[in-house]
Short mmCIF file of C-alpha atoms and ligand atoms in Angstrom, two decimals:
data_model
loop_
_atom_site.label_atom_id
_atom_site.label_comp_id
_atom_site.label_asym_id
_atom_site.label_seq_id
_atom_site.Cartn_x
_atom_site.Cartn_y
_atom_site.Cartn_z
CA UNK E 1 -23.18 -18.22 -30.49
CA UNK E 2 -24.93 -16.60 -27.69
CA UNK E 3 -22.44 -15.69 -24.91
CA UNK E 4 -24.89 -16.36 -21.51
CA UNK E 5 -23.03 -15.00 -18.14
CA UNK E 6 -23.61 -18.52 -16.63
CA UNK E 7 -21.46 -19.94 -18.91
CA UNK E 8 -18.46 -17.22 -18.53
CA UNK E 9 -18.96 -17.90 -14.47
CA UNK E 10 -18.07 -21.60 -15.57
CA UNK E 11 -15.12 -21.00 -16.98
CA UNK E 12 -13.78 -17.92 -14.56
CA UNK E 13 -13.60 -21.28 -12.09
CA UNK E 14 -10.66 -22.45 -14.29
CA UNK E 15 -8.16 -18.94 -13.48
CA UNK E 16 -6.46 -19.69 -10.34
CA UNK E 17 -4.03 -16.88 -7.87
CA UNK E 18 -0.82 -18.14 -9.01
CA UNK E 19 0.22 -17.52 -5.42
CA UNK E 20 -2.99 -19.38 -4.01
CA UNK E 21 -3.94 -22.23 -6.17
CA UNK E 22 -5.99 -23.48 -3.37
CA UNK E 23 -9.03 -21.34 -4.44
CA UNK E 24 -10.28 -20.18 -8.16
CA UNK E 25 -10.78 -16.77 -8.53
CA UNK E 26 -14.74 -16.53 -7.71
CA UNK E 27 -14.08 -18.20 -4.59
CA UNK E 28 -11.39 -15.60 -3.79
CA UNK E 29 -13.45 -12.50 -4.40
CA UNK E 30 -11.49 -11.50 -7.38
CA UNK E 31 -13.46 -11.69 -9.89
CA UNK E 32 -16.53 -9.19 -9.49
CA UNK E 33 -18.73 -8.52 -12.27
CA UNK E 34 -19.35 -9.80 -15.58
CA UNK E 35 -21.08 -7.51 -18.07
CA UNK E 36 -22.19 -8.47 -21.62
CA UNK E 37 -23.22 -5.48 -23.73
CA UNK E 38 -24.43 -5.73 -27.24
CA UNK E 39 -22.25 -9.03 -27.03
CA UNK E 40 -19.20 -7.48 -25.83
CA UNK E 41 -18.14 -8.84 -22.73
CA UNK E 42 -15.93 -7.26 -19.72
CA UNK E 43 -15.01 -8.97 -16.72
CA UNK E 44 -14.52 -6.70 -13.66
CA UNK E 45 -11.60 -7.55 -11.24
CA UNK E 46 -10.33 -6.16 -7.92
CA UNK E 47 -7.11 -6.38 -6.05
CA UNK E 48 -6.61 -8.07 -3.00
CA UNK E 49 -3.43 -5.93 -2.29
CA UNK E 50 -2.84 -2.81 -4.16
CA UNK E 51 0.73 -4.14 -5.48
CA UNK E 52 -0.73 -7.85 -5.89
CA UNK E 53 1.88 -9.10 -8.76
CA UNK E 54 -0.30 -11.93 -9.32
CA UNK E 55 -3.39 -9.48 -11.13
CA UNK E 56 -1.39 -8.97 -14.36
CA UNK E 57 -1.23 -12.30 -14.31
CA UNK E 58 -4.80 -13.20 -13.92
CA UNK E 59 -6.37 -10.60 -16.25
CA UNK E 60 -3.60 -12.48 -18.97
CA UNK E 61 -5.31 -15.71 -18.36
CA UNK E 62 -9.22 -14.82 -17.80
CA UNK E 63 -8.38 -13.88 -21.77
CA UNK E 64 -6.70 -17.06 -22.36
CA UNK E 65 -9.13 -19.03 -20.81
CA UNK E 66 -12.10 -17.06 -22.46
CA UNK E 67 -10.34 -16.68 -25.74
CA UNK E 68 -10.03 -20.43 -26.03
CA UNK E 69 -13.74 -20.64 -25.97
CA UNK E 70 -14.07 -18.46 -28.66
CA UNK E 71 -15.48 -15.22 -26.30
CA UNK E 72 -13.39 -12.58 -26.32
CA UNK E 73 -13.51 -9.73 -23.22
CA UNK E 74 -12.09 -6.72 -21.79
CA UNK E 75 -10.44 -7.20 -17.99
CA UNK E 76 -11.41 -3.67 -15.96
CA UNK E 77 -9.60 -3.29 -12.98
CA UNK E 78 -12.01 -1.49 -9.74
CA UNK E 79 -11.02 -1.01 -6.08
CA UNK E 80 -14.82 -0.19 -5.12
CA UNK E 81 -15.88 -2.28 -2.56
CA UNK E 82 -12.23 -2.73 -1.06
CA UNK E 83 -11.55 -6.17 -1.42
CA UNK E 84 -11.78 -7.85 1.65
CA UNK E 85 -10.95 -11.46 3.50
CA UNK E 86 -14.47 -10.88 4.85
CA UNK E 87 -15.59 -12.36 1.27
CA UNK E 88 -14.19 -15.74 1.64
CA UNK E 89 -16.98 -18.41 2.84
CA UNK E 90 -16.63 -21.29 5.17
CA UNK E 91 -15.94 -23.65 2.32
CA UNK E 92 -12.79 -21.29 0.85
CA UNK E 93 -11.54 -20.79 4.48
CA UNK E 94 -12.05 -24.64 5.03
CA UNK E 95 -9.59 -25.50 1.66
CA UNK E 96 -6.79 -22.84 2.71
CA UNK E 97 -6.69 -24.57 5.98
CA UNK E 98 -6.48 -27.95 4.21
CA UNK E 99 -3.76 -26.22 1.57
CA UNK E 100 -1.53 -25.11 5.02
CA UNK E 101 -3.04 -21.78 5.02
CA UNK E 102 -3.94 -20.89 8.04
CA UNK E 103 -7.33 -18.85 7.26
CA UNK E 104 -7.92 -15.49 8.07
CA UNK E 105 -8.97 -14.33 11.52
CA UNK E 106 -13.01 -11.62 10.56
CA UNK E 107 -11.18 -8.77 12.69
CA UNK E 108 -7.92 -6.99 11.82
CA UNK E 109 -7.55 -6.33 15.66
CA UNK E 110 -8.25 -9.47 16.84
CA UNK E 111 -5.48 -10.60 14.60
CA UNK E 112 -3.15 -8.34 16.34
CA UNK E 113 -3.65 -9.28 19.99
CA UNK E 114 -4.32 -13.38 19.18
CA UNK E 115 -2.41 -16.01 18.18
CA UNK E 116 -3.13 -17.55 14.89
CA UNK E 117 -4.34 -21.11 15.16
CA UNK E 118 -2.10 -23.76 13.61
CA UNK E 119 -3.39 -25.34 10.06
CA UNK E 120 -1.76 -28.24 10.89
CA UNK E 121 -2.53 -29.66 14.70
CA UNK E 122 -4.97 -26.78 15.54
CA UNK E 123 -2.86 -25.63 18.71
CA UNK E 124 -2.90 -22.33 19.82
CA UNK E 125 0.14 -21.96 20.83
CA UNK E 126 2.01 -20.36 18.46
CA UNK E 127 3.79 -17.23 17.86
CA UNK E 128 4.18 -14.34 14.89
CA UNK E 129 7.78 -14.87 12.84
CA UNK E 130 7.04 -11.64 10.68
CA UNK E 131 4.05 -9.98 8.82
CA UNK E 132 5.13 -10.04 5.91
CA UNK E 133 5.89 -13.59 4.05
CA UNK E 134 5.95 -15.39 0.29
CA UNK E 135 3.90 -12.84 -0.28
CA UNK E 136 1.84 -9.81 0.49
CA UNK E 137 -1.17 -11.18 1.50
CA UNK E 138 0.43 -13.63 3.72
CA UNK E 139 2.39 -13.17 7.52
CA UNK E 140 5.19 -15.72 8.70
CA UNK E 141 4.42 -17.95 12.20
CA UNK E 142 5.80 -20.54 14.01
CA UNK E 143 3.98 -23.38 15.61
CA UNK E 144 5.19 -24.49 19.19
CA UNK E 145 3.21 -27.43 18.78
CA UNK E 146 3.80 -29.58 15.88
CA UNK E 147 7.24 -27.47 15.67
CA UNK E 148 7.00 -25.79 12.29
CA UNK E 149 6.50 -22.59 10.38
CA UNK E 150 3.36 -21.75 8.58
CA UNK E 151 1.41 -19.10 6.52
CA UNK E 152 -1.95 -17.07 7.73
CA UNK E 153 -3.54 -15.42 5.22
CA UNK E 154 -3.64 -11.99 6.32
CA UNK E 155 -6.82 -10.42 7.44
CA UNK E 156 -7.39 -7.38 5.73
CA UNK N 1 -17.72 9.39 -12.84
CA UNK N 2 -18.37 12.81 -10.88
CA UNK N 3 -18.68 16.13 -12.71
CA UNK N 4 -15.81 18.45 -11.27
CA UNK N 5 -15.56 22.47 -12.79
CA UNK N 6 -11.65 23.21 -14.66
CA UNK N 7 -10.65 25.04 -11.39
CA UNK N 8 -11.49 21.51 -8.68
CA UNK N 9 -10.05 18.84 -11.44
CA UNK N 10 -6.52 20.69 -11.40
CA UNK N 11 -6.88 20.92 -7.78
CA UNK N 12 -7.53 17.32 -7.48
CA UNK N 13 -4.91 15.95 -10.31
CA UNK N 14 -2.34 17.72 -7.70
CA UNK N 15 -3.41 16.48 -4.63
CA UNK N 16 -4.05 13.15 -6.19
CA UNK N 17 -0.37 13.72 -7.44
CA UNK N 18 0.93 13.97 -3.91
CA UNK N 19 -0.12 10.85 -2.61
CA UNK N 20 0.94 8.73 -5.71
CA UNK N 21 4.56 10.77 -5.20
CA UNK N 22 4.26 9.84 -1.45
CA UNK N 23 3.54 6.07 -1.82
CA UNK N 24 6.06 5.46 -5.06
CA UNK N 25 9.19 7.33 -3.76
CA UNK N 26 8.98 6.04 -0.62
CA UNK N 27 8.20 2.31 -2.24
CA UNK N 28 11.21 2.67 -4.51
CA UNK N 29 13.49 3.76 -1.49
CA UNK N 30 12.14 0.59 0.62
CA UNK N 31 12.65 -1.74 -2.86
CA UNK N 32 16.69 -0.27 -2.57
CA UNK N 33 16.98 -2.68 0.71
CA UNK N 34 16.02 -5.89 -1.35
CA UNK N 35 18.79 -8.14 -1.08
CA UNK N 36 20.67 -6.30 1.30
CA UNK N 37 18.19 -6.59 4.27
CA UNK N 38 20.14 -7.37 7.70
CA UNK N 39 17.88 -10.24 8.13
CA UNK N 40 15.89 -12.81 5.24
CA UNK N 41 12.60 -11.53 6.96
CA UNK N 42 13.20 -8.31 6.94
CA UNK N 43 14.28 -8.35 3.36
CA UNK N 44 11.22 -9.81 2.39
CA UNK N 45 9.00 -7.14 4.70
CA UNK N 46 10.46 -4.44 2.89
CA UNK N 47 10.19 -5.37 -0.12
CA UNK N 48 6.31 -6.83 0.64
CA UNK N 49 5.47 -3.29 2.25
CA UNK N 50 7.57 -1.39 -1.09
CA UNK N 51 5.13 -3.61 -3.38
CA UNK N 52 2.12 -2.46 -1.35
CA UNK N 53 3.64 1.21 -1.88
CA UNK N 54 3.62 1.31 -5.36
CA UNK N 55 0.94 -0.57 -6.24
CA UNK N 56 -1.32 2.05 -4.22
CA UNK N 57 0.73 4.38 -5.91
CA UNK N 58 -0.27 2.93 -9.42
CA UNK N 59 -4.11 3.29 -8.26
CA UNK N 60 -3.46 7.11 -7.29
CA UNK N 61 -2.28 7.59 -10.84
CA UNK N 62 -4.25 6.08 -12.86
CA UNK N 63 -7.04 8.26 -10.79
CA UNK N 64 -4.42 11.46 -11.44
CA UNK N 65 -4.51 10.84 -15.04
CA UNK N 66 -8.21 10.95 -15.30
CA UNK N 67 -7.78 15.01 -14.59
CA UNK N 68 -4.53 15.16 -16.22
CA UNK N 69 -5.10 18.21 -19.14
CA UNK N 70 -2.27 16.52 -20.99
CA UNK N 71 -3.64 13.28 -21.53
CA UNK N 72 -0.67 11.44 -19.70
CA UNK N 73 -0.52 7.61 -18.17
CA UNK N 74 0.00 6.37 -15.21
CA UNK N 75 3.38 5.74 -16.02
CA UNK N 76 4.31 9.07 -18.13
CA UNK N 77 3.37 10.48 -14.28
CA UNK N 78 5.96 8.01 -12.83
CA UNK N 79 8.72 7.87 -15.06
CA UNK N 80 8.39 11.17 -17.41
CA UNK N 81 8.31 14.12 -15.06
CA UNK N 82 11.24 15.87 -13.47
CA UNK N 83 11.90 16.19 -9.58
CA UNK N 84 10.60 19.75 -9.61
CA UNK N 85 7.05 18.05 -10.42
CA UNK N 86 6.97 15.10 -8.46
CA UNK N 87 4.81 16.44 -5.16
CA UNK N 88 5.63 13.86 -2.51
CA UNK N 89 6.92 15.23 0.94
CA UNK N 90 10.89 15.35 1.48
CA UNK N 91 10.55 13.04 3.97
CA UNK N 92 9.69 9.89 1.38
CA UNK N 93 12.83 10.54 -0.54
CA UNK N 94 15.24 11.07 2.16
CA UNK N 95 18.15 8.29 2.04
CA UNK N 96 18.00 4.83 3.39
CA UNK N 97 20.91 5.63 5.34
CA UNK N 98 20.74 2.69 7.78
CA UNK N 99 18.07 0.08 9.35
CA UNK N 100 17.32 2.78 12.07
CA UNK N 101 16.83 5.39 9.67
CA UNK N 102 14.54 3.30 6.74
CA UNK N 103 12.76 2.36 10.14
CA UNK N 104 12.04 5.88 11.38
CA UNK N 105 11.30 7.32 8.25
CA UNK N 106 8.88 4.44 7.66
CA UNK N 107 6.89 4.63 11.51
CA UNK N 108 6.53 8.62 10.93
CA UNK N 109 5.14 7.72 7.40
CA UNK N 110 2.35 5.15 8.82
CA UNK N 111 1.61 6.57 11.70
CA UNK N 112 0.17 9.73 9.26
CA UNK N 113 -1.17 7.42 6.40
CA UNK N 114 -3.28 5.27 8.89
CA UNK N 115 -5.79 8.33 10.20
CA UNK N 116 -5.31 9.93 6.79
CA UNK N 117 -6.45 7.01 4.96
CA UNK N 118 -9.18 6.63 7.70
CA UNK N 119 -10.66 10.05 6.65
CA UNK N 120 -9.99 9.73 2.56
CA UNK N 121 -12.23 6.51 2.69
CA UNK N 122 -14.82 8.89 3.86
CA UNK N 123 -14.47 11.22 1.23
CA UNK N 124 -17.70 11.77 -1.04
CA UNK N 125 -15.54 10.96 -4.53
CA UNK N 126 -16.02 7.61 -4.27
CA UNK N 127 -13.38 7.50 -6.86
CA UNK N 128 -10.65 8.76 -4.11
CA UNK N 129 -12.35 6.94 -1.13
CA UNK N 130 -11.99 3.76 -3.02
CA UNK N 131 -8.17 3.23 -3.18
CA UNK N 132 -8.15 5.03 0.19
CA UNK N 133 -10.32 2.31 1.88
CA UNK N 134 -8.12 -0.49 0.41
CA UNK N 135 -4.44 1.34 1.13
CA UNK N 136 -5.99 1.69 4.89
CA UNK N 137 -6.27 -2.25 4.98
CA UNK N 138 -2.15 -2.39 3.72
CA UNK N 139 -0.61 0.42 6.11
CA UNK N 140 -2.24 -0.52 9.23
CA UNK N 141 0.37 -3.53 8.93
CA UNK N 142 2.99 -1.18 7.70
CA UNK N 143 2.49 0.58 10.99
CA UNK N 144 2.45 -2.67 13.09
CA UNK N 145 5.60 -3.92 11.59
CA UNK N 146 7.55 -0.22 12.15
CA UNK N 147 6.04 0.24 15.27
CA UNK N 148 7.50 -3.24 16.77
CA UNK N 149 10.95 -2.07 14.98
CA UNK N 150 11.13 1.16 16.89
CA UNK N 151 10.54 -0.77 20.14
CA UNK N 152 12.78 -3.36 19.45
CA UNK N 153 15.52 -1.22 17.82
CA UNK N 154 15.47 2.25 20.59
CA UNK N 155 15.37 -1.11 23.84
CA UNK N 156 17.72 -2.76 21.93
CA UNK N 157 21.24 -2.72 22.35
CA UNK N 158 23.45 0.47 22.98
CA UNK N 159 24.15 0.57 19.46
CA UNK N 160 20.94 0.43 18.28
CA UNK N 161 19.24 2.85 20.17
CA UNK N 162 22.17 5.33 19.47
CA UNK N 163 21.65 4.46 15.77
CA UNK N 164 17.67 4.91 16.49
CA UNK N 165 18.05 8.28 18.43
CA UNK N 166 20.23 10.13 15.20
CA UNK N 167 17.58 9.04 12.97
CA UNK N 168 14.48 10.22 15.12
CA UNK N 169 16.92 13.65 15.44
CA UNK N 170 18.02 13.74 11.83
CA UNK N 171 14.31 13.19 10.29
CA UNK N 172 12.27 14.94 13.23
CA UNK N 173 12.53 18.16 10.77
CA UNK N 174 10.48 16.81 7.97
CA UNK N 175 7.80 15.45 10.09
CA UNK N 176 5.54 18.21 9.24
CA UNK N 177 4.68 18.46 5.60
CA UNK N 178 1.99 15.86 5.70
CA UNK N 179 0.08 18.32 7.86
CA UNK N 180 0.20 21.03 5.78
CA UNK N 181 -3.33 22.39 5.02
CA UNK N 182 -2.82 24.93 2.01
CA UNK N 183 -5.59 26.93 0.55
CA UNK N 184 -6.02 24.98 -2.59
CA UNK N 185 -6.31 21.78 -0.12
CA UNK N 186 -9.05 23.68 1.63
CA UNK N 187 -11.07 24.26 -1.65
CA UNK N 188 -11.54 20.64 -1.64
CA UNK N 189 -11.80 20.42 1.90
CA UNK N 190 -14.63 22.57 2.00
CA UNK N 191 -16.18 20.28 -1.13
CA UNK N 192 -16.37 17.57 1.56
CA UNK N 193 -13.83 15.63 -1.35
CA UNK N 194 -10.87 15.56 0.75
CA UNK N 195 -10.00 15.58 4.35
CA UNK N 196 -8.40 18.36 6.80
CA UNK N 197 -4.53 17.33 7.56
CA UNK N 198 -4.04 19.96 9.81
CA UNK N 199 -6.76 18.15 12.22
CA UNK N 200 -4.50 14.51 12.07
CA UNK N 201 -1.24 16.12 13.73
CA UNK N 202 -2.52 15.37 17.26
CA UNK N 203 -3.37 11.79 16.22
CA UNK N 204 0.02 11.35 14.75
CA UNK N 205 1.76 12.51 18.10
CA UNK N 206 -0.79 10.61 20.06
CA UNK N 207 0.99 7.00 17.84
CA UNK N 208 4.48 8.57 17.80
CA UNK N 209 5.13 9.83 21.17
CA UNK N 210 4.59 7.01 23.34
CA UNK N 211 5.91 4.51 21.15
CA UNK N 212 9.40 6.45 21.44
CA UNK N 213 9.03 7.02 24.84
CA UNK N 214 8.86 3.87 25.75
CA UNK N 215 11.76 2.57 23.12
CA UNK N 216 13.61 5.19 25.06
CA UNK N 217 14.40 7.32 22.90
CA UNK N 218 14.23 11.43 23.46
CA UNK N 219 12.15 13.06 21.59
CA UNK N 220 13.37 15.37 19.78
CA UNK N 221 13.26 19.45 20.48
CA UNK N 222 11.01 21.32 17.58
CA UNK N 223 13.44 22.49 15.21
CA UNK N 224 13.72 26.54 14.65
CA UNK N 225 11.99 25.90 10.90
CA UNK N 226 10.65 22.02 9.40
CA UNK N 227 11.06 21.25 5.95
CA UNK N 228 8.48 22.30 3.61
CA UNK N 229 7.81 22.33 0.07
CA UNK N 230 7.90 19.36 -1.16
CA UNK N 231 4.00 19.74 -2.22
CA UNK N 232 5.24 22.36 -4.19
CA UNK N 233 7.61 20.69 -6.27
CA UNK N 234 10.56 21.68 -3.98
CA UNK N 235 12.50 18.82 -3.05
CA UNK N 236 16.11 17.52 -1.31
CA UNK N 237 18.89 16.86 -3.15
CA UNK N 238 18.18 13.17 -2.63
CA UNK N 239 15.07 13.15 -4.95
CA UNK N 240 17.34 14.17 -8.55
CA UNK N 241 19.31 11.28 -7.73
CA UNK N 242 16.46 8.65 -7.05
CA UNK N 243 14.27 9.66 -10.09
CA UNK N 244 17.92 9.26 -12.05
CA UNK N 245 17.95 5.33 -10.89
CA UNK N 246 14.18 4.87 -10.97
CA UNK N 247 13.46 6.42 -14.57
CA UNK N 248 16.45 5.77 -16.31
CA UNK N 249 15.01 2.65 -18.34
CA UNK N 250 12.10 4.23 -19.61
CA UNK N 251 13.35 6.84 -20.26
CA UNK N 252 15.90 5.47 -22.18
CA UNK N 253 13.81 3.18 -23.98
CA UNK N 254 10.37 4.62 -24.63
CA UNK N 255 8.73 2.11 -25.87
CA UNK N 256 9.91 -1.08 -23.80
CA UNK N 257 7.30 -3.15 -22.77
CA UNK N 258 7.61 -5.89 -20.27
ZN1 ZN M 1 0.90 -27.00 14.77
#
């Protein structure tokens, strides 16, 4: 069988963050890079946090997913580019706000000195709970609004 | 993968070494406060920001072991050397101690890994800039969350600024270690590889100062020596005791596997 990159791209749509099902990993940036070499294939992979828990995870079931297709790969880990929230289009921002995610802000700064827009009525008026939540990549607020707590995706 | 000589790869597998020892130790003293937090958030902060620690500690080592001349892991670095090898500064090991004292140790830890990140992304190993550009991204928030805990702690109540002002006094004296610029530092300095410490004091006092100012808290005098040589290998008492805790499984059991 001849392994085409196309076809590995397909199925890299089924692997899903555990801790954002929302979005498939191409959509999230993790997945990078898919080399096939003398039919050996290696899928590259980058961190959105340095301790993300989830990336064990994921490398376990790009495997899974690829094994079951009969392809079997090597997962390499590289932090060059940085990951970034700047990598997530319209579209992926647009489905984390429809999850109850609200999105990430393009400007680490702006994040600090603005309040985070509600995913669920849109207000503005809302305030930080804490920066760190569920998980790393996501900060704690409250909405003053609709009256309840929600996620941002961090901006990092 | 850059071509380094014998002489710059041990140079680098030690100063590689000191920021994996910097970011674990103090991530395994932050992970001591889960479940016993004094608030839900704040048990999930430090345990968030003690993830982020180690797992940019993980990235350090697995670039250490590239110039390791013993062929260890990532882990063997973690888990199979003694406290007179581990390079991180005293003050990443000191104790919990309290809230006040986790918080101070942790705002005079950002406030130096934010500019010092800054200038390792620069560095022209893109190897080392790498994980430096994506820890940069995680301690900025570090800093934001201990920076709002030093304000909120020192104008606080009575209590809590006293508690504040004994940790600021009692961990003023190890302050200075992550400035030290020693002559093997300068070889790869001058290699444009890694940055110049010595140059990021004045933009750590220019984050500390005001910030305790106005949680009122006095700044401490400059005591007659600060603690040094913890790059060295020289380390607290406190350091024994948390590699005891930390290594003790695989240690035990070589060949566990999760
Ligand atoms: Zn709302």
């Amino acid at each position: 069988m001849v392994i085409s990159e196309e076809k590995i791209w397909e199925l890299l749509k089924e692997v899903r963050d555990p801790e954002l099902p929302a979005l498939d990993i191409i959509e999230m940036g993790i997945a990078r890079e898919i080399k096939i070499e003398s039919g050996k294939v290696t899928v590259v992979i980058t961190p959105t946090y340095s301790g993300c828990p989830a990336m064990f995870m994921i490398e376990t079931e790009i495997r899974d997913v690829l094994s079951k297709n009969g392809i079997t790969c090597d997962v390499k880990t590289t932090y060059t580019p940085a990951w970034t929230t700047d990598w997530l289009t319209e579209e992926a921002r647009e489905k984390l706000r429809q999850y109850g995610i609200a999105p990430p802000g393009k400007d680490i700064e702006e994040i600090f000195n603005k309040n985070t827009k509600c995913p669920f009525c849109g207000s503005d008026d809302t305030k930080l709970v804490s920066n760190f939540g569920s998980t790393a990549c996501k900060s704690i607020h409250y909405c003053n609004s609709c009256v309840q707590p929600f996620e941002h995706f961090k901006c990092i | 993968m850059a071509e380094f000589d014998v002489k710059t790869r041990e140079l680098l597998f030690n100063y590689i070494l000191g920021i994996a020892d910097d970011r674990l130790i103090l991530g395994h003293r932050l992970s001591e406060w889960c479940g016993h937090a004094p608030i839900i958030e704040e048990d999930i902060a430090m345990a968030n920001i003690a993830l982020d620690c180690i797992g940019e500690a993980d990235a350090f080592y697995k670039l250490a072991a590239t110039f390791d001349t013993e062929g260890r892991s990532a882990d063997d670095l973690a888990f199979l050397r003694d406290s007179t090898e581990f390079r991180n500064v005293q003050l990443s090991e000191q104790p919990n101690t309290d809230f006040a004292w986790t918080i101070a140790r942790q705002f005079f830890t950002d406030a130096f890994y934010v500019p010092f990140f800054e200038e390792l992304a620069k560095s022209s190993y893109e190897e080392l800039a790498a994980p430096g550009a994506k820890a940069l991204k995680e301690v900025k928030y570090h800093l934001r969350h201990s920076r709002e805990w030093i304000l909120r702690l020192g104008d606080g109540t009575e209590e809590s600024n006293s508690r504040l002002q004994d940790a600021v006094d009692n961990l003023w004296m190890y302050t200075r270690e992550f400035f030290e610029f020693s002559d093997s530092v300068k070889l790869l300095y001058e290699l444009d590889i890694v940055p110049d410490n010595s140059a990021l004091l004045e933009k750590w006092k220019e984050t500390v100062l005001p910030v305790l100012k106005d949680a009122l808290i006095t700044i401490p005098e400059d005591p007659p020596y600060f603690a040094t040589g913890g790059r060295n290998g020289l380390h607290t008492e406190h350091l024994g005791h948390l590699l005891a805790e930390m290594q003790v499984l695989p240690r035990t059991y070589p060949d566990a596997k999760w």
